[in-house]
Amino acid sequence: MKKEEEKRLRRLAASAAEEAGEEEISAPAPQNALAGDGSVTTRCDGKTIHCLTVIGQIEGHYILPSQNKTTKYEHVIPQIVAVEEDPQIDGLLMLLNTVGGDVEAGLALAELVAGMKKPTVSLVLGGGHSIGVPLAVAAKRSFIAESASMTIHPVRMNGLVLGIPQTLEYFRRMQDRITNFVTQNSNISAERFMSLAMNTQELVMDVGTVLDGPDAVEEGLIDSLGSLSDAMDCLCRMIDREKGRKRGSAKRKKAE
């Protein structure tokens, strides 16, 4: 009898464990749960918005020291693609507080955001320096906090550099890529952007210019001064217009 009772108890325990496991697998994750990379997707007033944060230094092909705050571009690229392809997500809000980082990684992210069809809004908080400038202007509408700043400077490279004409040509072409992207996605001219980048009168240990929030707007680099509520209101209006346009297009196709 004792053995039979022990077998029965073991069967009950195993059955309970299986049921608990199935419940854990089937239970959906909270909609507003933060991902490991700090991103979050929220739903409010019938709109689903994905918030993407770009913080610290943008990490490229080389792993930075563990004490550095980094945004790994290989983590961000799939997020941007998922936002664009997911029919349940209506728009993207990108929050920036970055010192810059890898030029090609930053440009890759900026090109992805600029190529999105869905409504996108960026907000610079704290700083959007160096390669953070193309990221900020990549969105369809850009905002900057009044207390934030942006540093514009020419392309630089750390470590061993070969002093040959090909190296200088590489730097020039890389700078042209950044300048062309920024001027195509903002209201600043290429001549003005380069004059700010080559300024020798402002930074003690470098060449370039620091623009605070109002100056960035005045130069045409950023669209508007604003805070989180301003960026969210703008994104919601863009989403409403996009939904209205889609409804109108569907009605016309139905009438045809």
PDB file of C-alpha atoms in Angstrom:
ATOM      1  CA  MET A   1       0.000   0.000   0.000  1.00  0.00           C
ATOM      2  CA  LYS A   2       2.783   2.390   0.885  1.00  0.00           C
ATOM      3  CA  LYS A   3       4.503   1.912  -2.472  1.00  0.00           C
ATOM      4  CA  GLU A   4       1.260   2.450  -4.362  1.00  0.00           C
ATOM      5  CA  GLU A   5       0.633   5.678  -2.427  1.00  0.00           C
ATOM      6  CA  GLU A   6       4.139   6.928  -3.226  1.00  0.00           C
ATOM      7  CA  LYS A   7       3.617   6.174  -6.941  1.00  0.00           C
ATOM      8  CA  ARG A   8       0.300   8.027  -6.893  1.00  0.00           C
ATOM      9  CA  LEU A   9       1.875  11.079  -5.248  1.00  0.00           C
ATOM     10  CA  ARG A  10       4.735  11.089  -7.786  1.00  0.00           C
ATOM     11  CA  ARG A  11       2.227  10.940 -10.665  1.00  0.00           C
ATOM     12  CA  LEU A  12       0.296  13.869  -9.204  1.00  0.00           C
ATOM     13  CA  ALA A  13       3.494  15.892  -8.737  1.00  0.00           C
ATOM     14  CA  ALA A  14       4.618  15.181 -12.307  1.00  0.00           C
ATOM     15  CA  SER A  15       1.190  16.132 -13.669  1.00  0.00           C
ATOM     16  CA  ALA A  16       1.195  19.398 -11.696  1.00  0.00           C
ATOM     17  CA  ALA A  17       4.703  20.236 -12.953  1.00  0.00           C
ATOM     18  CA  GLU A  18       3.656  19.608 -16.560  1.00  0.00           C
ATOM     19  CA  GLU A  19       0.596  21.839 -16.200  1.00  0.00           C
ATOM     20  CA  ALA A  20       2.696  24.615 -14.635  1.00  0.00           C
ATOM     21  CA  GLY A  21       5.216  24.340 -17.476  1.00  0.00           C
ATOM     22  CA  GLU A  22       2.492  24.614 -20.121  1.00  0.00           C
ATOM     23  CA  GLU A  23       1.029  27.669 -18.388  1.00  0.00           C
ATOM     24  CA  GLU A  24       4.440  29.377 -18.276  1.00  0.00           C
ATOM     25  CA  ILE A  25       5.009  28.751 -21.966  1.00  0.00           C
ATOM     26  CA  SER A  26       1.552  29.861 -23.079  1.00  0.00           C
ATOM     27  CA  ALA A  27       1.342  32.962 -20.875  1.00  0.00           C
ATOM     28  CA  PRO A  28       1.963  36.050 -23.007  1.00  0.00           C
ATOM     29  CA  ALA A  29       4.608  38.522 -21.920  1.00  0.00           C
ATOM     30  CA  PRO A  30       3.323  41.866 -20.628  1.00  0.00           C
ATOM     31  CA  GLN A  31       2.903  44.283 -23.511  1.00  0.00           C
ATOM     32  CA  ASN A  32       4.912  47.029 -21.848  1.00  0.00           C
ATOM     33  CA  ALA A  33       7.715  44.801 -20.529  1.00  0.00           C
ATOM     34  CA  LEU A  34      11.187  46.230 -21.055  1.00  0.00           C
ATOM     35  CA  ALA A  35      13.435  44.166 -23.309  1.00  0.00           C
ATOM     36  CA  GLY A  36      17.042  43.489 -22.344  1.00  0.00           C
ATOM     37  CA  ASP A  37      18.208  46.302 -24.628  1.00  0.00           C
ATOM     38  CA  GLY A  38      15.910  48.883 -23.031  1.00  0.00           C
ATOM     39  CA  SER A  39      13.307  49.004 -25.803  1.00  0.00           C
ATOM     40  CA  VAL A  40       9.595  48.937 -25.028  1.00  0.00           C
ATOM     41  CA  THR A  41       6.378  48.639 -27.032  1.00  0.00           C
ATOM     42  CA  THR A  42       3.311  50.359 -25.592  1.00  0.00           C
ATOM     43  CA  ARG A  43      -0.316  50.747 -26.642  1.00  0.00           C
ATOM     44  CA  CYS A  44      -2.426  53.808 -25.856  1.00  0.00           C
ATOM     45  CA  ASP A  45      -5.577  55.292 -27.430  1.00  0.00           C
ATOM     46  CA  GLY A  46      -5.617  52.651 -30.128  1.00  0.00           C
ATOM     47  CA  LYS A  47      -1.996  53.281 -31.191  1.00  0.00           C
ATOM     48  CA  THR A  48       0.945  50.901 -30.731  1.00  0.00           C
ATOM     49  CA  ILE A  49       4.331  52.636 -30.503  1.00  0.00           C
ATOM     50  CA  HIS A  50       7.767  51.086 -30.223  1.00  0.00           C
ATOM     51  CA  CYS A  51      10.306  53.112 -28.218  1.00  0.00           C
ATOM     52  CA  LEU A  52      13.936  52.579 -29.211  1.00  0.00           C
ATOM     53  CA  THR A  53      16.733  53.956 -27.022  1.00  0.00           C
ATOM     54  CA  VAL A  54      20.218  54.772 -28.337  1.00  0.00           C
ATOM     55  CA  ILE A  55      22.484  55.441 -25.363  1.00  0.00           C
ATOM     56  CA  GLY A  56      26.176  55.665 -24.552  1.00  0.00           C
ATOM     57  CA  GLN A  57      28.527  54.734 -27.371  1.00  0.00           C
ATOM     58  CA  ILE A  58      27.360  53.049 -30.577  1.00  0.00           C
ATOM     59  CA  GLU A  59      29.297  49.799 -30.792  1.00  0.00           C
ATOM     60  CA  GLY A  60      30.391  48.655 -34.236  1.00  0.00           C
ATOM     61  CA  HIS A  61      32.474  45.714 -35.403  1.00  0.00           C
ATOM     62  CA  TYR A  62      34.706  45.761 -32.310  1.00  0.00           C
ATOM     63  CA  ILE A  63      33.536  45.031 -28.757  1.00  0.00           C
ATOM     64  CA  LEU A  64      34.072  47.977 -26.402  1.00  0.00           C
ATOM     65  CA  PRO A  65      35.300  47.601 -22.797  1.00  0.00           C
ATOM     66  CA  SER A  66      32.713  46.277 -20.347  1.00  0.00           C
ATOM     67  CA  GLN A  67      32.627  49.531 -18.347  1.00  0.00           C
ATOM     68  CA  ASN A  68      31.341  51.463 -21.386  1.00  0.00           C
ATOM     69  CA  LYS A  69      27.637  52.096 -21.832  1.00  0.00           C
ATOM     70  CA  THR A  70      26.979  50.881 -25.375  1.00  0.00           C
ATOM     71  CA  THR A  71      24.271  50.416 -27.976  1.00  0.00           C
ATOM     72  CA  LYS A  72      25.077  47.345 -30.047  1.00  0.00           C
ATOM     73  CA  TYR A  73      24.032  47.900 -33.645  1.00  0.00           C
ATOM     74  CA  GLU A  74      23.461  44.201 -34.264  1.00  0.00           C
ATOM     75  CA  HIS A  75      20.735  44.370 -31.594  1.00  0.00           C
ATOM     76  CA  VAL A  76      19.099  47.514 -32.979  1.00  0.00           C
ATOM     77  CA  ILE A  77      18.948  46.505 -36.664  1.00  0.00           C
ATOM     78  CA  PRO A  78      16.501  43.599 -36.068  1.00  0.00           C
ATOM     79  CA  GLN A  79      14.333  45.874 -33.911  1.00  0.00           C
ATOM     80  CA  ILE A  80      13.993  48.451 -36.672  1.00  0.00           C
ATOM     81  CA  VAL A  81      13.164  45.758 -39.237  1.00  0.00           C
ATOM     82  CA  ALA A  82      10.588  44.225 -36.863  1.00  0.00           C
ATOM     83  CA  VAL A  83       8.905  47.600 -36.300  1.00  0.00           C
ATOM     84  CA  GLU A  84       8.646  48.219 -40.035  1.00  0.00           C
ATOM     85  CA  GLU A  85       7.297  44.735 -40.789  1.00  0.00           C
ATOM     86  CA  ASP A  86       4.939  44.275 -37.815  1.00  0.00           C
ATOM     87  CA  PRO A  87       1.420  45.373 -38.862  1.00  0.00           C
ATOM     88  CA  GLN A  88       0.415  45.861 -35.222  1.00  0.00           C
ATOM     89  CA  ILE A  89       3.056  48.569 -34.597  1.00  0.00           C
ATOM     90  CA  ASP A  90       2.028  52.016 -35.835  1.00  0.00           C
ATOM     91  CA  GLY A  91       5.165  54.087 -35.292  1.00  0.00           C
ATOM     92  CA  LEU A  92       8.677  54.433 -33.870  1.00  0.00           C
ATOM     93  CA  LEU A  93       9.904  56.813 -31.176  1.00  0.00           C
ATOM     94  CA  MET A  94      13.711  56.992 -30.964  1.00  0.00           C
ATOM     95  CA  LEU A  95      15.275  58.469 -27.810  1.00  0.00           C
ATOM     96  CA  LEU A  96      18.902  59.554 -28.154  1.00  0.00           C
ATOM     97  CA  ASN A  97      21.513  60.220 -25.500  1.00  0.00           C
ATOM     98  CA  THR A  98      24.733  59.175 -27.194  1.00  0.00           C
ATOM     99  CA  VAL A  99      28.341  60.337 -27.404  1.00  0.00           C
ATOM    100  CA  GLY A 100      28.662  58.855 -30.907  1.00  0.00           C
ATOM    101  CA  GLY A 101      30.735  55.839 -31.815  1.00  0.00           C
ATOM    102  CA  ASP A 102      31.369  53.680 -34.869  1.00  0.00           C
ATOM    103  CA  VAL A 103      30.674  55.722 -38.011  1.00  0.00           C
ATOM    104  CA  GLU A 104      29.537  52.895 -40.279  1.00  0.00           C
ATOM    105  CA  ALA A 105      27.378  51.279 -37.590  1.00  0.00           C
ATOM    106  CA  GLY A 106      25.719  54.628 -36.857  1.00  0.00           C
ATOM    107  CA  LEU A 107      25.137  55.314 -40.544  1.00  0.00           C
ATOM    108  CA  ALA A 108      23.662  51.833 -41.004  1.00  0.00           C
ATOM    109  CA  LEU A 109      21.104  52.489 -38.267  1.00  0.00           C
ATOM    110  CA  ALA A 110      20.364  55.973 -39.605  1.00  0.00           C
ATOM    111  CA  GLU A 111      19.764  54.654 -43.123  1.00  0.00           C
ATOM    112  CA  LEU A 112      17.347  52.027 -41.806  1.00  0.00           C
ATOM    113  CA  VAL A 113      15.312  54.608 -39.891  1.00  0.00           C
ATOM    114  CA  ALA A 114      15.306  57.021 -42.836  1.00  0.00           C
ATOM    115  CA  GLY A 115      14.056  54.247 -45.122  1.00  0.00           C
ATOM    116  CA  MET A 116      11.029  53.352 -42.976  1.00  0.00           C
ATOM    117  CA  LYS A 117       7.530  54.002 -44.294  1.00  0.00           C
ATOM    118  CA  LYS A 118       5.953  54.115 -40.858  1.00  0.00           C
ATOM    119  CA  PRO A 119       5.848  57.371 -38.845  1.00  0.00           C
ATOM    120  CA  THR A 120       9.116  57.993 -36.998  1.00  0.00           C
ATOM    121  CA  VAL A 121      10.076  60.672 -34.458  1.00  0.00           C
ATOM    122  CA  SER A 122      13.433  61.224 -32.730  1.00  0.00           C
ATOM    123  CA  LEU A 123      14.093  63.057 -29.477  1.00  0.00           C
ATOM    124  CA  VAL A 124      17.586  64.116 -28.386  1.00  0.00           C
ATOM    125  CA  LEU A 125      17.925  64.072 -24.588  1.00  0.00           C
ATOM    126  CA  GLY A 126      21.218  64.981 -22.951  1.00  0.00           C
ATOM    127  CA  GLY A 127      23.296  64.684 -26.101  1.00  0.00           C
ATOM    128  CA  GLY A 128      23.276  63.500 -29.689  1.00  0.00           C
ATOM    129  CA  HIS A 129      26.942  63.905 -30.515  1.00  0.00           C
ATOM    130  CA  SER A 130      29.097  62.895 -33.484  1.00  0.00           C
ATOM    131  CA  ILE A 131      27.441  60.018 -35.387  1.00  0.00           C
ATOM    132  CA  GLY A 132      24.364  60.630 -33.217  1.00  0.00           C
ATOM    133  CA  VAL A 133      23.647  63.625 -35.480  1.00  0.00           C
ATOM    134  CA  PRO A 134      22.704  61.485 -38.532  1.00  0.00           C
ATOM    135  CA  LEU A 135      20.623  59.251 -36.260  1.00  0.00           C
ATOM    136  CA  ALA A 136      18.699  62.245 -34.911  1.00  0.00           C
ATOM    137  CA  VAL A 137      17.876  63.649 -38.345  1.00  0.00           C
ATOM    138  CA  ALA A 138      16.998  60.232 -39.815  1.00  0.00           C
ATOM    139  CA  ALA A 139      13.471  60.321 -38.378  1.00  0.00           C
ATOM    140  CA  LYS A 140      10.661  62.013 -40.287  1.00  0.00           C
ATOM    141  CA  ARG A 141      10.375  64.557 -37.464  1.00  0.00           C
ATOM    142  CA  SER A 142      13.132  65.414 -34.970  1.00  0.00           C
ATOM    143  CA  PHE A 143      12.970  67.072 -31.550  1.00  0.00           C
ATOM    144  CA  ILE A 144      15.640  68.175 -29.088  1.00  0.00           C
ATOM    145  CA  ALA A 145      15.312  69.094 -25.421  1.00  0.00           C
ATOM    146  CA  GLU A 146      16.304  72.645 -24.594  1.00  0.00           C
ATOM    147  CA  SER A 147      19.016  71.388 -22.231  1.00  0.00           C
ATOM    148  CA  ALA A 148      20.442  68.883 -24.750  1.00  0.00           C
ATOM    149  CA  SER A 149      23.414  69.462 -27.070  1.00  0.00           C
ATOM    150  CA  MET A 150      24.935  68.083 -30.269  1.00  0.00           C
ATOM    151  CA  THR A 151      28.613  68.039 -31.271  1.00  0.00           C
ATOM    152  CA  ILE A 152      29.525  68.329 -34.948  1.00  0.00           C
ATOM    153  CA  HIS A 153      33.092  67.450 -35.901  1.00  0.00           C
ATOM    154  CA  PRO A 154      34.952  65.865 -38.838  1.00  0.00           C
ATOM    155  CA  VAL A 155      35.644  62.137 -39.100  1.00  0.00           C
ATOM    156  CA  ARG A 156      38.403  60.910 -36.802  1.00  0.00           C
ATOM    157  CA  MET A 157      40.197  57.602 -36.322  1.00  0.00           C
ATOM    158  CA  ASN A 158      42.001  56.224 -33.285  1.00  0.00           C
ATOM    159  CA  GLY A 159      45.080  54.030 -33.389  1.00  0.00           C
ATOM    160  CA  LEU A 160      47.631  53.513 -36.138  1.00  0.00           C
ATOM    161  CA  VAL A 161      46.957  55.569 -39.275  1.00  0.00           C
ATOM    162  CA  LEU A 162      49.043  55.298 -42.449  1.00  0.00           C
ATOM    163  CA  GLY A 163      50.135  58.744 -43.599  1.00  0.00           C
ATOM    164  CA  ILE A 164      49.460  58.200 -47.278  1.00  0.00           C
ATOM    165  CA  PRO A 165      47.174  59.952 -49.803  1.00  0.00           C
ATOM    166  CA  GLN A 166      44.766  57.000 -49.816  1.00  0.00           C
ATOM    167  CA  THR A 167      44.084  57.494 -46.091  1.00  0.00           C
ATOM    168  CA  LEU A 168      43.207  61.150 -46.602  1.00  0.00           C
ATOM    169  CA  GLU A 169      40.964  60.204 -49.524  1.00  0.00           C
ATOM    170  CA  TYR A 170      39.220  57.618 -47.345  1.00  0.00           C
ATOM    171  CA  PHE A 171      38.580  60.265 -44.660  1.00  0.00           C
ATOM    172  CA  ARG A 172      37.207  62.677 -47.256  1.00  0.00           C
ATOM    173  CA  ARG A 173      34.830  60.125 -48.726  1.00  0.00           C
ATOM    174  CA  MET A 174      33.632  59.048 -45.279  1.00  0.00           C
ATOM    175  CA  GLN A 175      32.980  62.685 -44.358  1.00  0.00           C
ATOM    176  CA  ASP A 176      31.051  63.177 -47.603  1.00  0.00           C
ATOM    177  CA  ARG A 177      28.814  60.224 -46.716  1.00  0.00           C
ATOM    178  CA  ILE A 178      27.936  61.773 -43.357  1.00  0.00           C
ATOM    179  CA  THR A 179      27.500  65.296 -44.734  1.00  0.00           C
ATOM    180  CA  ASN A 180      25.277  64.141 -47.596  1.00  0.00           C
ATOM    181  CA  PHE A 181      23.052  62.100 -45.296  1.00  0.00           C
ATOM    182  CA  VAL A 182      22.628  64.909 -42.777  1.00  0.00           C
ATOM    183  CA  THR A 183      21.875  67.574 -45.396  1.00  0.00           C
ATOM    184  CA  GLN A 184      19.397  65.307 -47.226  1.00  0.00           C
ATOM    185  CA  ASN A 185      17.462  64.615 -44.018  1.00  0.00           C
ATOM    186  CA  SER A 186      17.525  68.078 -42.414  1.00  0.00           C
ATOM    187  CA  ASN A 187      17.341  71.752 -43.348  1.00  0.00           C
ATOM    188  CA  ILE A 188      21.037  72.574 -42.963  1.00  0.00           C
ATOM    189  CA  SER A 189      23.210  73.162 -46.026  1.00  0.00           C
ATOM    190  CA  ALA A 190      26.377  71.173 -46.718  1.00  0.00           C
ATOM    191  CA  GLU A 191      28.479  74.355 -46.598  1.00  0.00           C
ATOM    192  CA  ARG A 192      27.118  75.372 -43.192  1.00  0.00           C
ATOM    193  CA  PHE A 193      27.463  71.838 -41.799  1.00  0.00           C
ATOM    194  CA  MET A 194      31.120  71.657 -42.822  1.00  0.00           C
ATOM    195  CA  SER A 195      31.862  75.124 -41.474  1.00  0.00           C
ATOM    196  CA  LEU A 196      30.502  74.006 -38.079  1.00  0.00           C
ATOM    197  CA  ALA A 197      32.509  70.766 -38.263  1.00  0.00           C
ATOM    198  CA  MET A 198      35.774  72.553 -39.117  1.00  0.00           C
ATOM    199  CA  ASN A 199      35.433  75.304 -36.499  1.00  0.00           C
ATOM    200  CA  THR A 200      38.738  75.729 -34.619  1.00  0.00           C
ATOM    201  CA  GLN A 201      37.596  78.390 -32.141  1.00  0.00           C
ATOM    202  CA  GLU A 202      35.317  76.440 -29.797  1.00  0.00           C
ATOM    203  CA  LEU A 203      36.657  73.043 -28.672  1.00  0.00           C
ATOM    204  CA  VAL A 204      39.890  72.987 -26.682  1.00  0.00           C
ATOM    205  CA  MET A 205      41.117  69.525 -27.707  1.00  0.00           C
ATOM    206  CA  ASP A 206      39.275  69.068 -30.987  1.00  0.00           C
ATOM    207  CA  VAL A 207      37.890  70.703 -34.118  1.00  0.00           C
ATOM    208  CA  GLY A 208      34.151  71.243 -34.300  1.00  0.00           C
ATOM    209  CA  THR A 209      31.122  72.935 -32.747  1.00  0.00           C
ATOM    210  CA  VAL A 210      28.756  72.191 -29.885  1.00  0.00           C
ATOM    211  CA  LEU A 211      25.149  73.221 -30.523  1.00  0.00           C
ATOM    212  CA  ASP A 212      22.649  73.394 -27.688  1.00  0.00           C
ATOM    213  CA  GLY A 213      18.964  72.726 -28.304  1.00  0.00           C
ATOM    214  CA  PRO A 214      17.859  76.180 -29.559  1.00  0.00           C
ATOM    215  CA  ASP A 215      20.982  76.537 -31.739  1.00  0.00           C
ATOM    216  CA  ALA A 216      20.421  73.110 -33.342  1.00  0.00           C
ATOM    217  CA  VAL A 217      16.900  74.195 -34.314  1.00  0.00           C
ATOM    218  CA  GLU A 218      18.065  77.601 -35.535  1.00  0.00           C
ATOM    219  CA  GLU A 219      20.717  75.981 -37.751  1.00  0.00           C
ATOM    220  CA  GLY A 220      18.065  73.739 -39.331  1.00  0.00           C
ATOM    221  CA  LEU A 221      19.648  70.560 -38.009  1.00  0.00           C
ATOM    222  CA  ILE A 222      16.667  69.623 -35.793  1.00  0.00           C
ATOM    223  CA  ASP A 223      13.036  70.405 -36.579  1.00  0.00           C
ATOM    224  CA  SER A 224      11.739  71.552 -33.178  1.00  0.00           C
ATOM    225  CA  LEU A 225      12.482  72.120 -29.520  1.00  0.00           C
ATOM    226  CA  GLY A 226      10.434  69.827 -27.331  1.00  0.00           C
ATOM    227  CA  SER A 227      10.149  67.226 -24.633  1.00  0.00           C
ATOM    228  CA  LEU A 228       8.713  63.721 -24.493  1.00  0.00           C
ATOM    229  CA  SER A 229       5.097  64.897 -24.597  1.00  0.00           C
ATOM    230  CA  ASP A 230       5.779  67.028 -27.689  1.00  0.00           C
ATOM    231  CA  ALA A 231       7.433  64.111 -29.484  1.00  0.00           C
ATOM    232  CA  MET A 232       4.603  61.747 -28.542  1.00  0.00           C
ATOM    233  CA  ASP A 233       1.905  64.203 -29.644  1.00  0.00           C
ATOM    234  CA  CYS A 234       3.660  64.663 -32.993  1.00  0.00           C
ATOM    235  CA  LEU A 235       4.015  60.911 -33.498  1.00  0.00           C
ATOM    236  CA  CYS A 236       0.348  60.319 -32.677  1.00  0.00           C
ATOM    237  CA  ARG A 237      -0.722  62.960 -35.216  1.00  0.00           C
ATOM    238  CA  MET A 238       1.503  61.354 -37.851  1.00  0.00           C
ATOM    239  CA  ILE A 239      -0.017  57.942 -37.084  1.00  0.00           C
ATOM    240  CA  ASP A 240      -3.565  59.344 -37.375  1.00  0.00           C
ATOM    241  CA  ARG A 241      -2.736  60.887 -40.746  1.00  0.00           C
ATOM    242  CA  GLU A 242      -1.193  57.620 -41.955  1.00  0.00           C
ATOM    243  CA  LYS A 243      -4.230  55.616 -40.854  1.00  0.00           C
ATOM    244  CA  GLY A 244      -6.529  58.153 -42.546  1.00  0.00           C
ATOM    245  CA  ARG A 245      -4.532  57.896 -45.752  1.00  0.00           C
ATOM    246  CA  LYS A 246      -4.751  54.089 -45.701  1.00  0.00           C
ATOM    247  CA  ARG A 247      -8.507  54.167 -45.096  1.00  0.00           C
ATOM    248  CA  GLY A 248      -8.961  56.576 -47.980  1.00  0.00           C
ATOM    249  CA  SER A 249      -6.858  54.386 -50.256  1.00  0.00           C
ATOM    250  CA  ALA A 250      -8.866  51.301 -49.262  1.00  0.00           C
ATOM    251  CA  LYS A 251     -12.135  53.092 -50.009  1.00  0.00           C
ATOM    252  CA  ARG A 252     -10.941  54.155 -53.447  1.00  0.00           C
ATOM    253  CA  LYS A 253      -9.842  50.611 -54.283  1.00  0.00           C
ATOM    254  CA  LYS A 254     -13.199  49.273 -53.104  1.00  0.00           C
ATOM    255  CA  ALA A 255     -15.076  51.812 -55.244  1.00  0.00           C
ATOM    256  CA  GLU A 256     -13.054  50.802 -58.305  1.00  0.00           C
TER     257      GLU A 256
END
